[in-house]
Tab-separated table of C-alpha atoms (C1' of nucleotides) in Angstrom:
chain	number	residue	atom	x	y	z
Q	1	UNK	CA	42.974	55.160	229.202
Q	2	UNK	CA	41.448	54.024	232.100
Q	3	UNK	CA	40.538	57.088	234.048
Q	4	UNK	CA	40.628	57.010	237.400
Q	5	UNK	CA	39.065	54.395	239.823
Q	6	UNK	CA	36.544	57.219	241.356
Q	7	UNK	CA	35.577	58.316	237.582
Q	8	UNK	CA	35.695	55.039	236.256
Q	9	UNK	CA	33.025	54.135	239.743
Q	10	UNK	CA	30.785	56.640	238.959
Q	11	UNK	CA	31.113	55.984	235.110
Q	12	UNK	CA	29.186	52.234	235.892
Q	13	UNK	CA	27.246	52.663	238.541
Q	14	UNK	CA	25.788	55.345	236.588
Q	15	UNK	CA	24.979	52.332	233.804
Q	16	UNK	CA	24.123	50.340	236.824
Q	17	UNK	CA	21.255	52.883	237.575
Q	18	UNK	CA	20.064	53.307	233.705
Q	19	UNK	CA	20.087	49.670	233.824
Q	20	UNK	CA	18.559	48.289	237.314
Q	21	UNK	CA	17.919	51.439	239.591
Q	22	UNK	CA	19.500	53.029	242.237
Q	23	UNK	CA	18.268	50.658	244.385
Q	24	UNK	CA	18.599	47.696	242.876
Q	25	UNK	CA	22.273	47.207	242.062
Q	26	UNK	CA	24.714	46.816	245.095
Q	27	UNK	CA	28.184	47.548	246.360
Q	28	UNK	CA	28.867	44.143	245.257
Q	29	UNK	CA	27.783	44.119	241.657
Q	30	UNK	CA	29.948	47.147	241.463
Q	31	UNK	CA	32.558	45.457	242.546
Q	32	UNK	CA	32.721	43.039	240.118
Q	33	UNK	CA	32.285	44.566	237.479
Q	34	UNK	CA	35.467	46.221	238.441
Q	35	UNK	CA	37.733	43.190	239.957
Q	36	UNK	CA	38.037	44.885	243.369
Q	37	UNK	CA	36.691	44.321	246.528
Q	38	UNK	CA	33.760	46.428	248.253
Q	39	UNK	CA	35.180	47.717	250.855
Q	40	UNK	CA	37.656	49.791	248.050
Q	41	UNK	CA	34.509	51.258	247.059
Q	42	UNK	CA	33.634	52.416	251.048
Q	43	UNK	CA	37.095	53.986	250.731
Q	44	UNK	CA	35.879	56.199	247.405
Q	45	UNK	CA	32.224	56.547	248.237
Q	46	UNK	CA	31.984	55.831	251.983
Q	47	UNK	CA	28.196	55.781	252.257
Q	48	UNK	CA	26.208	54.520	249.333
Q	49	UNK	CA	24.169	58.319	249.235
Q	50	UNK	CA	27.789	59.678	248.612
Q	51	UNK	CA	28.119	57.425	245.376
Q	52	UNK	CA	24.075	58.520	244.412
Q	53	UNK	CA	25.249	62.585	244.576
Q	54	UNK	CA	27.866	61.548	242.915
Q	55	UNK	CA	26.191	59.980	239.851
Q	56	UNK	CA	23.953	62.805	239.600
Q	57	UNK	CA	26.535	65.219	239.752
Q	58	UNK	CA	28.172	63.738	236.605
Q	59	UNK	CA	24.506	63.324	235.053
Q	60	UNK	CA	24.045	66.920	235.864
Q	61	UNK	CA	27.165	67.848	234.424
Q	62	UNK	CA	27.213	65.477	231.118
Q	63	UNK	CA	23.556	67.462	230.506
Q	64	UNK	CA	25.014	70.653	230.745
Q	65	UNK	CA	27.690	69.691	228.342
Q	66	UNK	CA	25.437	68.169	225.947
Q	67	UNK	CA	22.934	70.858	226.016
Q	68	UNK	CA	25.417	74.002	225.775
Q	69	UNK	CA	26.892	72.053	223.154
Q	70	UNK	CA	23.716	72.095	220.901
Q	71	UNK	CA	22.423	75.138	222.241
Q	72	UNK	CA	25.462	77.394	221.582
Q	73	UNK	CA	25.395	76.268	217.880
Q	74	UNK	CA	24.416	78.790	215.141
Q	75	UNK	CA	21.397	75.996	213.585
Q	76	UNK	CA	18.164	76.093	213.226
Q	77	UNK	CA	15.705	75.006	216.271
Q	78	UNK	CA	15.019	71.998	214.620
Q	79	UNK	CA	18.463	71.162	213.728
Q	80	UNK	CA	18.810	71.308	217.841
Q	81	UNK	CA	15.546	69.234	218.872
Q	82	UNK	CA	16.675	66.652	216.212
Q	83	UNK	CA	20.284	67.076	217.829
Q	84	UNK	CA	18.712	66.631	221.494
Q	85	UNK	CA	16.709	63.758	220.192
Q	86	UNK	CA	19.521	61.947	218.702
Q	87	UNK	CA	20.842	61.574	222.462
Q	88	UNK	CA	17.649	60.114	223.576
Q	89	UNK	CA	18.021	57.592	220.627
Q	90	UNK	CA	21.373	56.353	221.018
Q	91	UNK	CA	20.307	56.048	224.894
Q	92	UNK	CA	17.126	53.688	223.496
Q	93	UNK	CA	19.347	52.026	220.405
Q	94	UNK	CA	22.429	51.118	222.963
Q	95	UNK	CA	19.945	48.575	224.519
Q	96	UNK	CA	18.693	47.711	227.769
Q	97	UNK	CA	18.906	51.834	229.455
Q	98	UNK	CA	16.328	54.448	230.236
Q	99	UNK	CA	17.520	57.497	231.114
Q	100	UNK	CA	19.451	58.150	234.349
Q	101	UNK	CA	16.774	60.681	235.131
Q	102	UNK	CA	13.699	58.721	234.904
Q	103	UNK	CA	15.293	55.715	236.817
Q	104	UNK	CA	15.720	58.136	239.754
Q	105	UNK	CA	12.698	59.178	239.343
Q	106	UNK	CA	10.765	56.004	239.890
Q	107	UNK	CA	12.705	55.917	243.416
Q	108	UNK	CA	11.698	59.377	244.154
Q	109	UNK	CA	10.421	58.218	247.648
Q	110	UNK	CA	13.332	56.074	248.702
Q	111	UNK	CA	15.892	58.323	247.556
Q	112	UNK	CA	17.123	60.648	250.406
Q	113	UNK	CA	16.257	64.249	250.573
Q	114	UNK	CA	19.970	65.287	249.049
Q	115	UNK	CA	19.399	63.593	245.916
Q	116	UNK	CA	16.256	64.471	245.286
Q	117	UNK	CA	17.259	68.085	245.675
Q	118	UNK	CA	20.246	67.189	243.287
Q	119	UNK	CA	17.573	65.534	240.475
Q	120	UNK	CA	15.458	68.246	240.218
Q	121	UNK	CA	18.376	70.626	238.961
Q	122	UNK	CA	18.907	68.127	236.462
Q	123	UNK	CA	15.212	68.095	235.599
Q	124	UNK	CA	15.294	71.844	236.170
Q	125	UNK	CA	18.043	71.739	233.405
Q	126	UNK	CA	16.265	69.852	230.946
Q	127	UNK	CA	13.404	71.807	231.038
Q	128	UNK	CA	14.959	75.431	230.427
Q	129	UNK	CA	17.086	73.488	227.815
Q	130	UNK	CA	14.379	72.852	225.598
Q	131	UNK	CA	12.221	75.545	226.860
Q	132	UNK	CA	14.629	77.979	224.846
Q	133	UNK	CA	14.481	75.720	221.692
Q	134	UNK	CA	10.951	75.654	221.455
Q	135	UNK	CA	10.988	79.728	221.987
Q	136	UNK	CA	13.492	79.915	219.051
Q	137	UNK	CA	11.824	77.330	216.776
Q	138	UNK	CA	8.488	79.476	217.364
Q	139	UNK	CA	9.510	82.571	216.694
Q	140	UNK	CA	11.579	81.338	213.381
Q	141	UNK	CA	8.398	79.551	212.511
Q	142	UNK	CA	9.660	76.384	212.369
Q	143	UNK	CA	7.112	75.308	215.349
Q	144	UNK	CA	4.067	75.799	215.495
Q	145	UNK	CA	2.333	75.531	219.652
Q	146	UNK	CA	-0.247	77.353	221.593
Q	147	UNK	CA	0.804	78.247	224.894
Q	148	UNK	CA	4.084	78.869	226.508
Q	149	UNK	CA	7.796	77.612	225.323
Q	150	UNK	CA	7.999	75.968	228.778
Q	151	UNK	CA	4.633	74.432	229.014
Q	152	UNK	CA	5.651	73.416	225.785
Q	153	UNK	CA	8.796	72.100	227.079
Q	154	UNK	CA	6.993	69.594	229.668
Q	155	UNK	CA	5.057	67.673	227.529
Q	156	UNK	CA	8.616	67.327	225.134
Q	157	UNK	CA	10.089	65.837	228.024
Q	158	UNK	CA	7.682	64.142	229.338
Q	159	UNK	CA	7.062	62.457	225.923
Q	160	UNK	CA	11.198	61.811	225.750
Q	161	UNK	CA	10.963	60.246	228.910
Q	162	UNK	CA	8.020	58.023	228.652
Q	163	UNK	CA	9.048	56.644	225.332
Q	164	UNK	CA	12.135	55.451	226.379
Q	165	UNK	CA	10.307	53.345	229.053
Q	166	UNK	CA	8.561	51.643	226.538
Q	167	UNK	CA	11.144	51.094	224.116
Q	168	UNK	CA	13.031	49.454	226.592
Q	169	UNK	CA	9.970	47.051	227.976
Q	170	UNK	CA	7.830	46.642	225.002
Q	171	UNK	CA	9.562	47.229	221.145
Q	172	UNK	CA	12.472	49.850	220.608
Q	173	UNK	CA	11.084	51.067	217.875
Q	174	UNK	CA	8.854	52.928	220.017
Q	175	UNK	CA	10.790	55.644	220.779
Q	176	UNK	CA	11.578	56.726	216.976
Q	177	UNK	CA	7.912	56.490	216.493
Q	178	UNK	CA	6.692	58.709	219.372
Q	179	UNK	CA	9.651	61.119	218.215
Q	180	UNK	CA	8.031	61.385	214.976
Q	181	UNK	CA	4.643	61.907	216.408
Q	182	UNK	CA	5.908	64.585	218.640
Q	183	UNK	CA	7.970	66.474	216.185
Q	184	UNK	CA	5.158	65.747	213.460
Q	185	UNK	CA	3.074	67.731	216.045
Q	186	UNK	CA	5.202	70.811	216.431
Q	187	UNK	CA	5.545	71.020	212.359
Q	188	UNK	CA	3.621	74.852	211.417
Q	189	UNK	CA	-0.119	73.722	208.769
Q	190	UNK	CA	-1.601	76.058	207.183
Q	191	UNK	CA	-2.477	78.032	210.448
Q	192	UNK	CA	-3.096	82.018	210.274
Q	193	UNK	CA	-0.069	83.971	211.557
Q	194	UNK	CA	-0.974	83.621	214.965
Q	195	UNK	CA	2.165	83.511	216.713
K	1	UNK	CA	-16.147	46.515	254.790
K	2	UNK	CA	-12.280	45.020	254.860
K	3	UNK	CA	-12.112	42.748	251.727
K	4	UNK	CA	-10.228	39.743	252.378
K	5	UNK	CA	-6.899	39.565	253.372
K	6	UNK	CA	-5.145	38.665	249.990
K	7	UNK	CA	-7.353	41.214	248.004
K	8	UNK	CA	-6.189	43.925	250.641
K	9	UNK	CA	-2.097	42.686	250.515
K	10	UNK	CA	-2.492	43.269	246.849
K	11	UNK	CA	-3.843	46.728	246.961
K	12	UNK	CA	-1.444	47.894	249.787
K	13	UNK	CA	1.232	46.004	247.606
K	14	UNK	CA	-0.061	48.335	244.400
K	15	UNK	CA	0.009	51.427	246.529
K	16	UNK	CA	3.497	50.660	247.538
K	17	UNK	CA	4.394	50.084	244.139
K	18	UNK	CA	3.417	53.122	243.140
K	19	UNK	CA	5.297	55.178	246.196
K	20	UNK	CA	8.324	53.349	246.362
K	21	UNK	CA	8.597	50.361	243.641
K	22	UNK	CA	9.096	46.629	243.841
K	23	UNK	CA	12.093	46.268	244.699
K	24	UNK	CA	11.987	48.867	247.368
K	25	UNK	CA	8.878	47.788	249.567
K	26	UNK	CA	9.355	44.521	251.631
K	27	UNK	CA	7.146	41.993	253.032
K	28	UNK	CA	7.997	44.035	256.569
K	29	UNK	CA	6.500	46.770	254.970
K	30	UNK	CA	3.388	45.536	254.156
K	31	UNK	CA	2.955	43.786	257.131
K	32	UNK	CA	3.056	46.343	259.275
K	33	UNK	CA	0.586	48.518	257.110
K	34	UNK	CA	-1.442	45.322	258.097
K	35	UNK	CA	-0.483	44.636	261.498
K	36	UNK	CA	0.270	41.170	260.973
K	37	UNK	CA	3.540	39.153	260.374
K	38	UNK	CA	6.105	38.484	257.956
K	39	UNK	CA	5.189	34.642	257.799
K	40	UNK	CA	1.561	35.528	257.329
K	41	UNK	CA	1.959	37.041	253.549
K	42	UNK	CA	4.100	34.454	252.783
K	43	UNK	CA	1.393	32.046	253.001
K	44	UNK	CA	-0.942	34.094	250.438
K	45	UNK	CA	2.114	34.612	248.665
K	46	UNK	CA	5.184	32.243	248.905
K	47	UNK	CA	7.676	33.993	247.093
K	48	UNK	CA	7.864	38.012	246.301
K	49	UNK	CA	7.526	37.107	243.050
K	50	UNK	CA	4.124	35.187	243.008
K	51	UNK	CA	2.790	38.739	244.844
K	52	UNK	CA	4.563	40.495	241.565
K	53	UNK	CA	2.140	38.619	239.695
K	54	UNK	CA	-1.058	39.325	241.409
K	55	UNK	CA	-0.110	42.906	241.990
K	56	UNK	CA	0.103	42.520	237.792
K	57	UNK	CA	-3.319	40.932	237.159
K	58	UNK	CA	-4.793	43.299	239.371
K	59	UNK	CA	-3.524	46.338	237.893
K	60	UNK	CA	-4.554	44.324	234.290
K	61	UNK	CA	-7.710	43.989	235.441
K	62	UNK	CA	-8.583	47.715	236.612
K	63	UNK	CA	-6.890	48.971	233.503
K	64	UNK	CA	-9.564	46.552	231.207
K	65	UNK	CA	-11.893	48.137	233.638
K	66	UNK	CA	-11.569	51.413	233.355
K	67	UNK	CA	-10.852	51.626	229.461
K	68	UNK	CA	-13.930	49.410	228.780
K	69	UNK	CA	-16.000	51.628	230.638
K	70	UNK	CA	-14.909	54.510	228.691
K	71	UNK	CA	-14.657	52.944	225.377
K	72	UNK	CA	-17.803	51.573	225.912
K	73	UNK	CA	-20.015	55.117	225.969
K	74	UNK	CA	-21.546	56.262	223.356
K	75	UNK	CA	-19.975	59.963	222.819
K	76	UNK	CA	-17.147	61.647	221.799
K	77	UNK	CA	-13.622	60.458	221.004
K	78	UNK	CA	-12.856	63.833	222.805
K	79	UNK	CA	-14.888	63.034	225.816
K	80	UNK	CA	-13.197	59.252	226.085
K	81	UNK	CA	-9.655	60.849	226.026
K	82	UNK	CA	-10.490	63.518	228.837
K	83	UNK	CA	-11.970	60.820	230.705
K	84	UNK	CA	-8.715	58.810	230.206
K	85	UNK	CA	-6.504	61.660	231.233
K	86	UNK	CA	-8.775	62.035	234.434
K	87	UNK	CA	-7.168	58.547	235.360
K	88	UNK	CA	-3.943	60.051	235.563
K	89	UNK	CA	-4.604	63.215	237.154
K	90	UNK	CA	-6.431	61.386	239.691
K	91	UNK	CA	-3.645	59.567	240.268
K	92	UNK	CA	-1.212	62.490	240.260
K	93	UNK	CA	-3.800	64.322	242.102
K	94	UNK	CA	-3.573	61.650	244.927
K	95	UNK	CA	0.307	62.514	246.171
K	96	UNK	CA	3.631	60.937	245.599
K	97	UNK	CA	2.760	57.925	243.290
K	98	UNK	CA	3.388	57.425	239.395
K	99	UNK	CA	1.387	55.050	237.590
K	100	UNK	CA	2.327	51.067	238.756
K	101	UNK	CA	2.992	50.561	234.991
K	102	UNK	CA	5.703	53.177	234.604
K	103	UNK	CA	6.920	52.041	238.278
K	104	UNK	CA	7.484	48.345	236.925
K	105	UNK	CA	9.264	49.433	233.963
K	106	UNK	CA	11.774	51.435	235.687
K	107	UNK	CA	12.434	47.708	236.929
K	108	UNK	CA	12.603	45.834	234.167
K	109	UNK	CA	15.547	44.383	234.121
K	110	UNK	CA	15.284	43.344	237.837
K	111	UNK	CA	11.749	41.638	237.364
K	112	UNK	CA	11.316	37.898	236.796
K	113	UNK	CA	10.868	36.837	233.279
K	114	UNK	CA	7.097	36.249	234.044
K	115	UNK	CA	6.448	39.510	235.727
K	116	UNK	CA	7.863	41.147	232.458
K	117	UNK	CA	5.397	39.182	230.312
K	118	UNK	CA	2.376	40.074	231.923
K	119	UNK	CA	3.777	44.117	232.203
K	120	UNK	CA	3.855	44.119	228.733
K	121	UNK	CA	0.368	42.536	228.508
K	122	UNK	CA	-1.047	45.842	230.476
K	123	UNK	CA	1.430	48.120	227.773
K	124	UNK	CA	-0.802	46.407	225.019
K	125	UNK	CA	-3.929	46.711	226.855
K	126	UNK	CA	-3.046	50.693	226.938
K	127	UNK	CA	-1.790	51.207	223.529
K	128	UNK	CA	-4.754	49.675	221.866
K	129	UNK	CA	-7.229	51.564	224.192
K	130	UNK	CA	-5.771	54.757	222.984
K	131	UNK	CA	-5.329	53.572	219.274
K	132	UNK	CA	-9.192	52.986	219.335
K	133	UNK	CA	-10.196	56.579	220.791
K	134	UNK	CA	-7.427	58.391	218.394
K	135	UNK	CA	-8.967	56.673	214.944
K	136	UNK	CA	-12.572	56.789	215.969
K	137	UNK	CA	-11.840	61.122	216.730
K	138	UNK	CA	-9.522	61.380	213.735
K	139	UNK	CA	-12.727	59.968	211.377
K	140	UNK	CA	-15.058	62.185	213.296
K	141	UNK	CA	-12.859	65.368	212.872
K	142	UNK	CA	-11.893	66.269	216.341
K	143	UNK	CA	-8.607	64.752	216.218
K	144	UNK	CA	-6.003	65.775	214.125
K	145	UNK	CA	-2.773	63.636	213.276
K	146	UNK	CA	-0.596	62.125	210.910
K	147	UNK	CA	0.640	58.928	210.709
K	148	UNK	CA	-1.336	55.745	211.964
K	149	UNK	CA	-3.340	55.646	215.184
K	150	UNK	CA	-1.063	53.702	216.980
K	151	UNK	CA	2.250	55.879	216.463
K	152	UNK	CA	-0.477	58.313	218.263
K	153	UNK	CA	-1.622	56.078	220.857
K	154	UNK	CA	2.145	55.940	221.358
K	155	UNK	CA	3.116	59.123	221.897
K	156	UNK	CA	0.141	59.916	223.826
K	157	UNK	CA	0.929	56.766	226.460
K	158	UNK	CA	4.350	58.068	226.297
K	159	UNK	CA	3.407	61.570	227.587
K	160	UNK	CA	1.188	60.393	230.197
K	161	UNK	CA	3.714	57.868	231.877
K	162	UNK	CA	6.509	60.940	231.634
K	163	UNK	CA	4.443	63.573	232.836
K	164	UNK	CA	3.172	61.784	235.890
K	165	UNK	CA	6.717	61.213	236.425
K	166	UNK	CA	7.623	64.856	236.755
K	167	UNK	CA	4.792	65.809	238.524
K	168	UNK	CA	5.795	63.382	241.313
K	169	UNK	CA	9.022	65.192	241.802
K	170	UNK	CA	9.128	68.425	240.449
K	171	UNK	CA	5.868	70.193	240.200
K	172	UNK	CA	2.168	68.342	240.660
K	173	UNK	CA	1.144	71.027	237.790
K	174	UNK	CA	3.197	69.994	235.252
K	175	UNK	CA	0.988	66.870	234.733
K	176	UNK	CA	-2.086	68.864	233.720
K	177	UNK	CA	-0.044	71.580	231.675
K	178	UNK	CA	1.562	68.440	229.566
K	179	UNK	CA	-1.833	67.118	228.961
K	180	UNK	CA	-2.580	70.620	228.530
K	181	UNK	CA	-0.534	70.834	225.550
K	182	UNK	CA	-1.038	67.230	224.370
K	183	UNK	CA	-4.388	67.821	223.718
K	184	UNK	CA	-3.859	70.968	221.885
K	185	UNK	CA	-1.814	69.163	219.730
K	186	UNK	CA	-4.457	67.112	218.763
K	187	UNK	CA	-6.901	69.741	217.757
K	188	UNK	CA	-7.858	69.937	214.559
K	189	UNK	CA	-6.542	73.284	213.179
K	190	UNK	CA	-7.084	75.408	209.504
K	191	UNK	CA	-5.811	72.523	207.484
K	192	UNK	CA	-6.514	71.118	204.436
K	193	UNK	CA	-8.983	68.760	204.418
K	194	UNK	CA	-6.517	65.333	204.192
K	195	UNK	CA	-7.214	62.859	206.656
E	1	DG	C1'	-4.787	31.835	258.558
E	2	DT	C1'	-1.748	33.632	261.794
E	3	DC	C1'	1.820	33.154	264.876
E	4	DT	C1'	7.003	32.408	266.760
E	5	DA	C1'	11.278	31.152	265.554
E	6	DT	C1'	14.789	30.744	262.612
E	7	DA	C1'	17.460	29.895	258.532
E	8	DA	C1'	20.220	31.543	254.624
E	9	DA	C1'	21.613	35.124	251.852
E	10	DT	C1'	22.498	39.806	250.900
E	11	DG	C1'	23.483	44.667	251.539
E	12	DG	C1'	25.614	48.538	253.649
E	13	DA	C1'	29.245	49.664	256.429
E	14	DT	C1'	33.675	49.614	259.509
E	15	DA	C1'	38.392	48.206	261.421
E	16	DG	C1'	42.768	47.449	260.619
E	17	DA	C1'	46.705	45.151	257.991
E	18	DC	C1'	49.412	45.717	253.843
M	1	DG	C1'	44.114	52.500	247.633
M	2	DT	C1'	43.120	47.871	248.192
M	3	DC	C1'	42.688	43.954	250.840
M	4	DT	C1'	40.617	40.451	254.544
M	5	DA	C1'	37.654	39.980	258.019
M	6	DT	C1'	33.796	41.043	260.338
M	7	DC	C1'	29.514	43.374	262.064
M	8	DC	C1'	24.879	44.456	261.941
M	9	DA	C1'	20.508	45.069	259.890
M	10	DT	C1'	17.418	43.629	256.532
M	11	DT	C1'	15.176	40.566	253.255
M	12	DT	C1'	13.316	36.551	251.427
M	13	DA	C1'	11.841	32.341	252.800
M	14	DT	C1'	10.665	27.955	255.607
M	15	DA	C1'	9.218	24.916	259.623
M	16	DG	C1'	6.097	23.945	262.744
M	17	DA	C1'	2.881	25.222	266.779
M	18	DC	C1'	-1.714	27.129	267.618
DNA sequence: GTCTATAAATGGATAGAC
DNA sequence: GTCTATCCATTTATAGAC
């Protein structure tokens, strides 16, 4: 079952980059993790830009799967956050990762201008993704939030992506705990019908 | 008014931190910010990693700055925690950098063992700072959360970190309309008198 | 404390044989 | 598609003159 070298490329670099960054793994470490030589890898990804579209590409299109997959299910919303959140824990349990997203993130500012374009459809992606949850779960009443779903939406994010930071550098039970918070704080109290 | 030399590496060091991360500045870099050699930083700092370290304590040191001043005054928990999101938007405010804190752990595994010790020193410093402003406003009833203070303080770093992330390459806005929505979820709403 | 010079290693990339 | 060999630029780091 091992997929093809250029799938099976992008399939660790893209650890590589959860792990160490984007720029901090090379060519080389690549190369041994697969028991080939670099220049094989110039002949699949001839400039190392080429390799970077190509993780986010399959980033872009793993998130897409994931979230059609939750979103196209006939659940509750917070059947779906909990399903979204389960991927951000198994990211955090696994050890050792942050999200592909925030790593390229940090490197904004040394990334070049192609891949930056090609994160912020991901990011774009995430956002509308949970944007329509937190529509749904408000008007079932499941969630209760002032302002709108996609307002709402950043600071979900946000808090995903933060958290996993710090479960990775400081105690991995972080994560679980700032999930709680945050879905703690959507929960409906005794408010008047408002929304 | 130009400090001396190895007070001034360290803050053009912590400004490239923040823009472009560790691993991606070199000493070229910051020597020509400087106008001076290579050879010349590596006598205030021998190795990279000994100017990880200062860049660390620094950063340390401005965050026990900043937090005692707030935490210090005598008003509101409300007050303390707008002050402390000022610190970020400031930052976010100020053009393509995220926090240096966020920026080292998107390095983590590619930092020296020491340089990881002393990141999560400045986590701790953080955490607690918030813990401290969410229980004093949860006693004086203009915070409202379950849970203990420092699953809050969690979340709330969490969100911070995140946000200034996306607001770096996204949307500058999205940092204050997270916060936005953080801090509604901390208002105190038509509940039952339980905390 | 800063410089020139240079070492040693690494990283990205190419040419050309198999 | 993978290899060896090699190139070139960069990066960290050191030696030693001023």
């Amino acid at each position: 079952m091992v997929a093809d070298r250029k799938t099976e490329l992008i399939r660790i670099a893209t650890e590589l980059v959860m792990q160490n960054g984007f720029d901090s793994f090379s060519y080389s470490d690549l190369a041994k993790h697969l028991n080939i030589r670099k220049a094989s890898i110039h002949h699949h990804f001839p400039k190392k830009q080429d390799l970077g579209l190509a993780i986010l590409d399959q980033v872009k299109g793993s998130c897409a799967d994931h979230f059609q997959c939750i979103s196209s299910q006939s659940i509750s919303a917070s059947k779906k956050l909990d399903l979204a959140f389960n991927l951000g824990r198994d990211l955090c349990d696994s050890g050792n990762r942050i999200c592909p997203v925030g790593s390229f993130q940090a490197e904004f500012n040394v990334i070049p201008p192609s891949m930056q374009t090609k994160l912020r459809e991901i990011e774009d992606l995430e956002i509308d993704f949970f944007t329509k949850i937190l529509d749904q779960g408000r008007k079932e009443g499941c969630f209760h939030f002032q302002g709108t779903p996609r307002d709402e939406a950043l600071f979900v994010v946000s808090t995903l992506k933060g958290a996993l930071q710090y479960a990775r550098t400081h105690d991995k039970s972080i994560f679980a705990k700032a999930v709680n918070q945050l879905k703690r704080s959507l929960k409906p109290q005794a408010t008047p019908a408002a929304a």
